[in-house]
Amino acid sequence: MYEIMPSMENRKNRTIYGRRQARPIKEAQKHLLETVFSTVKISPSNLPAAFPDEVIFEVGFGSGENLAHQAKKYPNALCIGCEPFINGIVSLLGKISAEDLSNIHIFDDDATLLLQALPEHCISKAFILFPDPWPKKRHHKRRVVSMESVLLIHGKMQKNGMLTIATDHPGYLEWIVEITKQEKFRSHFLPMNAIKDARPSEDEIPITRYEKKALENRPGTFLIFKAI
Ligand SMILES: C[S@@+](CC[C@H](N)C(=O)[O-])C[C@H]1O[C@@H](n2cnc3c(N)ncnc32)[C@H](O)[C@@H]1O
C-alpha cells in the first residue's frame, strides 16, 4: 500500500508547507499508485541509473500538464518531476498510463532533497511554474523560489540550460525580480526575456491548472534565464 506521509527519518532540511492531499483517492487512482508509481518513483537514494543529455526538471508539477507535455515533445529527454501533493501525482500517473509515457520519473517530496542528490550539471531545462505565493509576510520564507534554491538548481544545470519561473502573483513577482536582479544571481544566470514579453507558446509550455485559474484574474509572467 502506498504511504501518503512517509517517515520523517533520514530527512534533512525537508520543507514542504502546502497540502499533501485534498480529495480522497479513488480506487482507480489507488491502483495507479500501487502499479505505475512504483515503476516511475525515484528518490535521493534511488536515482536513475543514467542521465541522458537532455534532463528536464520540474519543481511542483501540480497535475503534471507541463511535465507530460515535455515528455511527449522530447521523447529522448528524461523528465523528472517533484511534487508532494498526492492528488497531483495521481493525475500525472493517469497521463503516463493513458499516453504510455516512458521517460518520466517522479519524486513525491521536497524538490530540494532530490536536487541535492542529483549529479552536477545534468539538468538542461528547469521549470518552477506558478509556485504557491504564500502572500503573508510571515510566510514568505516558505516560498520555493529563493536565492538558495535557484543557486542549488544552477549547480545541477548544464551550461546554457534554461530555467523558467512563472507566477501570476504581483508580490511573488516582485520577490523573484528582487532575487534575480542581484549580482549573485546574475553571475550564474542571464535573463533571456523581459517581464512585459508574451508567455512562451503553448507548444513550449502548456497552460497548467494553476495558470488557467490565474487567467480568470490576471495573466502570469514567465521569466526565462540561461545558466552560465
Ligand atoms: C500552486 S501549485 C502549481 C502547480 C503547477 N506547477 C501548475 O502550474 O499548475 C504549486 C505546487 O508546488 C508544490 N510544492 C510546494 N512545495 C514544494 C517543494 N518543496 N517541492 C516540490 N513541490 C512543491 C505544491 O504541492 C503544489 O502542487
CSV table of C-alpha atoms and ligand atoms in Angstrom, one decimal:
chain,number,residue,atom,x,y,z
A,1,MET,CA,0.0,0.0,0.0
A,2,TYR,CA,1.3,3.5,-0.9
A,3,GLU,CA,2.3,5.5,2.2
A,4,ILE,CA,1.0,9.1,1.9
A,5,MET,CA,3.2,10.6,4.6
A,6,PRO,CA,6.5,8.8,4.5
A,7,SER,CA,8.6,8.5,7.6
A,8,MET,CA,10.5,11.6,8.5
A,9,GLU,CA,13.5,9.5,9.3
A,10,ASN,CA,16.6,10.3,7.3
A,11,ARG,CA,15.2,13.5,6.0
A,12,LYS,CA,17.3,16.6,6.1
A,13,ASN,CA,16.0,20.2,5.6
A,14,ARG,CA,12.7,19.0,4.5
A,15,THR,CA,10.5,22.0,3.8
A,16,ILE,CA,7.0,21.4,2.5
A,17,TYR,CA,4.2,23.7,3.6
A,18,GLY,CA,1.3,23.0,1.3
A,19,ARG,CA,-1.3,20.2,1.4
A,20,ARG,CA,-0.2,16.6,0.6
A,21,GLN,CA,-3.8,15.5,-0.1
A,22,ALA,CA,-7.0,17.3,-0.8
A,23,ARG,CA,-9.6,15.0,-2.4
A,24,PRO,CA,-9.9,11.3,-1.3
A,25,ILE,CA,-8.0,8.9,-3.6
A,26,LYS,CA,-10.4,6.8,-5.7
A,27,GLU,CA,-10.0,3.1,-6.3
A,28,ALA,CA,-8.7,3.5,-9.8
A,29,GLN,CA,-6.2,6.1,-8.6
A,30,LYS,CA,-5.1,3.8,-5.8
A,31,HIS,CA,-4.4,1.2,-8.5
A,32,LEU,CA,-2.2,3.7,-10.3
A,33,LEU,CA,-0.3,4.4,-7.1
A,34,GLU,CA,0.2,0.7,-6.5
A,35,THR,CA,1.2,-0.2,-10.1
A,36,VAL,CA,2.5,2.7,-12.2
A,37,PHE,CA,4.0,4.7,-9.4
A,38,SER,CA,6.5,2.0,-8.4
A,39,THR,CA,7.9,2.0,-11.9
A,40,VAL,CA,8.5,5.8,-12.1
A,41,LYS,CA,9.2,6.7,-8.5
A,42,ILE,CA,12.7,7.9,-7.7
A,43,SER,CA,14.3,9.3,-4.5
A,44,PRO,CA,17.6,10.8,-3.4
A,45,SER,CA,18.8,7.3,-2.5
A,46,ASN,CA,17.3,5.7,-5.7
A,47,LEU,CA,18.3,7.8,-8.6
A,48,PRO,CA,18.0,6.8,-12.3
A,49,ALA,CA,21.0,4.7,-13.3
A,50,ALA,CA,22.0,7.1,-16.1
A,51,PHE,CA,21.2,10.6,-17.2
A,52,PRO,CA,20.8,11.4,-20.9
A,53,ASP,CA,22.0,14.6,-22.5
A,54,GLU,CA,18.6,16.2,-22.0
A,55,VAL,CA,17.2,16.2,-18.5
A,56,ILE,CA,14.0,18.2,-17.8
A,57,PHE,CA,13.3,19.0,-14.2
A,58,GLU,CA,10.2,20.5,-12.7
A,59,VAL,CA,9.6,21.7,-9.1
A,60,GLY,CA,6.0,21.4,-8.0
A,61,PHE,CA,4.4,19.9,-11.2
A,62,GLY,CA,0.9,20.1,-9.8
A,63,SER,CA,-1.3,17.9,-12.1
A,64,GLY,CA,1.7,17.3,-14.4
A,65,GLU,CA,0.4,19.0,-17.6
A,66,ASN,CA,3.8,20.6,-18.3
A,67,LEU,CA,5.9,17.5,-17.5
A,68,ALA,CA,3.7,15.2,-19.6
A,69,HIS,CA,3.9,17.7,-22.4
A,70,GLN,CA,7.7,17.9,-22.2
A,71,ALA,CA,7.9,14.1,-22.1
A,72,LYS,CA,5.9,13.8,-25.3
A,73,LYS,CA,7.7,16.7,-27.1
A,74,TYR,CA,11.2,15.4,-26.1
A,75,PRO,CA,11.0,11.6,-26.1
A,76,ASN,CA,14.8,11.3,-25.7
A,77,ALA,CA,14.8,13.5,-22.6
A,78,LEU,CA,14.5,12.2,-19.1
A,79,CYS,CA,11.8,14.2,-17.3
A,80,ILE,CA,12.0,14.4,-13.5
A,81,GLY,CA,9.1,16.0,-11.6
A,82,CYS,CA,8.9,16.7,-7.9
A,83,GLU,CA,5.5,17.0,-6.2
A,84,PRO,CA,4.5,16.1,-2.7
A,85,PHE,CA,0.7,16.6,-3.4
A,86,ILE,CA,-0.7,13.1,-3.8
A,87,ASN,CA,-3.7,14.2,-5.9
A,88,GLY,CA,-1.3,15.8,-8.4
A,89,ILE,CA,0.8,12.7,-8.5
A,90,VAL,CA,-2.2,10.5,-9.4
A,91,SER,CA,-3.1,13.0,-12.2
A,92,LEU,CA,0.3,12.7,-13.7
A,93,LEU,CA,0.3,8.9,-13.3
A,94,GLY,CA,-3.0,8.9,-15.2
A,95,LYS,CA,-1.4,10.8,-18.1
A,96,ILE,CA,1.7,8.4,-18.0
A,97,SER,CA,-0.6,5.4,-18.2
A,98,ALA,CA,-3.0,6.8,-20.8
A,99,GLU,CA,-0.3,8.1,-23.1
A,100,ASP,CA,2.3,5.4,-22.4
A,101,LEU,CA,5.0,7.8,-21.4
A,102,SER,CA,8.2,6.1,-20.5
A,103,ASN,CA,10.5,9.0,-19.9
A,104,ILE,CA,9.1,10.5,-16.6
A,105,HIS,CA,10.3,10.0,-13.1
A,106,ILE,CA,8.5,11.3,-10.0
A,107,PHE,CA,9.9,12.3,-6.6
A,108,ASP,CA,7.0,12.7,-4.1
A,109,ASP,CA,8.6,15.1,-1.8
A,110,ASP,CA,10.5,18.4,-1.4
A,111,ALA,CA,12.4,19.1,-4.6
A,112,THR,CA,15.4,20.4,-2.6
A,113,LEU,CA,16.1,16.9,-1.3
A,114,LEU,CA,16.3,15.4,-4.8
A,115,LEU,CA,18.2,18.3,-6.2
A,116,GLN,CA,20.9,17.9,-3.6
A,117,ALA,CA,21.4,14.3,-4.6
A,118,LEU,CA,21.5,14.9,-8.4
A,119,PRO,CA,24.8,14.8,-10.2
A,120,GLU,CA,26.2,18.2,-11.1
A,121,HIS,CA,25.4,19.8,-14.4
A,122,CYS,CA,22.8,17.2,-15.5
A,123,ILE,CA,19.6,19.4,-16.0
A,124,SER,CA,19.1,21.0,-19.4
A,125,LYS,CA,15.7,22.7,-18.6
A,126,ALA,CA,14.2,23.5,-15.2
A,127,PHE,CA,10.7,24.8,-14.5
A,128,ILE,CA,9.0,26.3,-11.5
A,129,LEU,CA,5.5,27.2,-12.7
A,130,PHE,CA,3.1,29.1,-10.5
A,131,PRO,CA,4.6,28.2,-7.2
A,132,ASP,CA,2.4,28.8,-4.1
A,133,PRO,CA,2.7,32.5,-3.4
A,134,TRP,CA,2.4,32.5,0.3
A,135,PRO,CA,1.2,36.1,0.4
A,136,LYS,CA,1.5,36.8,4.1
A,137,LYS,CA,4.8,38.3,5.1
A,138,ARG,CA,5.4,35.9,7.9
A,139,HIS,CA,5.1,33.0,5.3
A,140,HIS,CA,7.5,34.5,2.7
A,141,LYS,CA,10.2,32.1,3.9
A,142,ARG,CA,8.0,29.3,2.7
A,143,ARG,CA,8.4,30.4,-0.9
A,144,VAL,CA,10.2,27.8,-3.1
A,145,VAL,CA,11.9,30.5,-5.1
A,146,SER,CA,14.8,31.8,-3.0
A,147,MET,CA,18.4,32.7,-3.8
A,148,GLU,CA,19.5,29.5,-2.1
A,149,SER,CA,17.1,27.3,-4.2
A,150,VAL,CA,17.9,28.9,-7.5
A,151,LEU,CA,21.7,28.6,-6.9
A,152,LEU,CA,21.1,25.0,-5.9
A,153,ILE,CA,19.3,24.5,-9.2
A,154,HIS,CA,22.1,26.3,-11.0
A,155,GLY,CA,24.7,23.8,-9.6
A,156,LYS,CA,22.7,21.0,-11.2
A,157,MET,CA,22.2,22.7,-14.5
A,158,GLN,CA,24.2,22.3,-17.7
A,159,LYS,CA,25.9,25.4,-19.1
A,160,ASN,CA,23.3,27.1,-21.3
A,161,GLY,CA,20.5,25.2,-19.6
A,162,MET,CA,17.2,27.1,-19.3
A,163,LEU,CA,15.3,27.9,-16.1
A,164,THR,CA,11.7,29.2,-16.4
A,165,ILE,CA,9.9,30.6,-13.4
A,166,ALA,CA,6.3,31.7,-13.8
A,167,THR,CA,3.9,33.5,-11.4
A,168,ASP,CA,0.7,35.4,-11.6
A,169,HIS,CA,1.1,36.9,-8.1
A,170,PRO,CA,2.3,40.5,-8.1
A,171,GLY,CA,4.0,40.2,-4.7
A,172,TYR,CA,5.8,37.0,-5.7
A,173,LEU,CA,6.8,38.5,-9.0
A,174,GLU,CA,8.5,41.4,-7.1
A,175,TRP,CA,10.2,38.9,-4.8
A,176,ILE,CA,11.5,36.9,-7.8
A,177,VAL,CA,12.7,40.1,-9.5
A,178,GLU,CA,14.5,41.2,-6.3
A,179,ILE,CA,16.4,37.9,-6.2
A,180,THR,CA,17.1,37.7,-9.9
A,181,LYS,CA,18.4,41.2,-10.3
A,182,GLN,CA,21.2,40.6,-7.7
A,183,GLU,CA,24.8,40.2,-8.8
A,184,LYS,CA,24.9,36.8,-7.0
A,185,PHE,CA,22.2,35.5,-9.3
A,186,ARG,CA,23.3,37.3,-12.4
A,187,SER,CA,26.8,35.8,-12.1
A,188,HIS,CA,25.0,32.4,-12.6
A,189,PHE,CA,22.1,33.2,-14.9
A,190,LEU,CA,21.5,35.5,-17.8
A,191,PRO,CA,17.9,36.9,-18.3
A,192,MET,CA,16.5,35.8,-21.6
A,193,ASN,CA,13.3,37.8,-21.7
A,194,ALA,CA,11.6,40.8,-20.0
A,195,ILE,CA,8.5,40.9,-17.7
A,196,LYS,CA,6.4,42.6,-20.5
A,197,ASP,CA,7.2,39.9,-23.0
A,198,ALA,CA,4.5,37.4,-24.1
A,199,ARG,CA,4.4,34.0,-22.4
A,200,PRO,CA,6.2,31.2,-24.3
A,201,SER,CA,4.0,29.5,-26.9
A,202,GLU,CA,1.7,26.7,-25.6
A,203,ASP,CA,3.8,24.3,-27.7
A,204,GLU,CA,6.7,25.2,-25.5
A,205,ILE,CA,4.8,25.3,-22.1
A,206,PRO,CA,1.2,24.3,-22.0
A,207,ILE,CA,-1.4,26.1,-19.8
A,208,THR,CA,-1.3,24.4,-16.4
A,209,ARG,CA,-4.2,24.1,-14.0
A,210,TYR,CA,-2.8,27.0,-11.9
A,211,GLU,CA,-2.2,29.2,-14.9
A,212,LYS,CA,-5.8,28.6,-16.0
A,213,LYS,CA,-7.0,29.6,-12.6
A,214,ALA,CA,-4.8,32.7,-12.7
A,215,LEU,CA,-6.1,33.7,-16.1
A,216,GLU,CA,-9.5,34.3,-14.6
A,217,ASN,CA,-7.9,37.3,-12.9
A,218,ARG,CA,-4.6,38.2,-14.5
A,219,PRO,CA,-2.1,36.6,-16.8
A,220,GLY,CA,1.0,35.0,-15.5
A,221,THR,CA,4.5,36.4,-16.0
A,222,PHE,CA,7.1,33.9,-17.3
A,223,LEU,CA,10.8,34.7,-16.6
A,224,ILE,CA,13.4,32.8,-18.5
A,225,PHE,CA,17.0,32.5,-17.6
A,226,LYS,CA,20.0,30.8,-19.2
A,227,ALA,CA,22.6,29.1,-16.9
A,228,ILE,CA,26.1,30.4,-17.5
B,1,LIG,C1,0.3,26.4,-6.9
B,1,LIG,S1,0.8,24.8,-7.3
B,1,LIG,C2,1.3,24.9,-9.0
B,1,LIG,C3,1.3,23.6,-9.7
B,1,LIG,C4,1.7,23.6,-11.2
B,1,LIG,N1,3.0,24.0,-11.4
B,1,LIG,C5,0.7,24.4,-12.0
B,1,LIG,O1,1.2,25.4,-12.6
B,1,LIG,O2,-0.5,24.1,-12.1
B,1,LIG,C6,2.4,24.6,-6.5
B,1,LIG,C7,2.8,23.2,-6.3
B,1,LIG,O3,4.1,23.1,-5.8
B,1,LIG,C8,4.2,22.0,-4.9
B,1,LIG,N2,5.3,22.2,-3.9
B,1,LIG,C9,5.3,23.1,-2.9
B,1,LIG,N3,6.5,23.0,-2.2
B,1,LIG,C10,7.2,22.1,-3.0
B,1,LIG,C11,8.6,21.6,-2.8
B,1,LIG,N4,9.3,22.0,-1.8
B,1,LIG,N5,9.0,20.7,-3.7
B,1,LIG,C12,8.2,20.3,-4.7
B,1,LIG,N6,6.9,20.7,-4.9
B,1,LIG,C13,6.5,21.6,-4.0
B,1,LIG,C14,2.8,22.0,-4.2
B,1,LIG,O4,2.5,20.8,-3.7
B,1,LIG,C15,1.9,22.5,-5.3
B,1,LIG,O5,1.3,21.4,-6.0
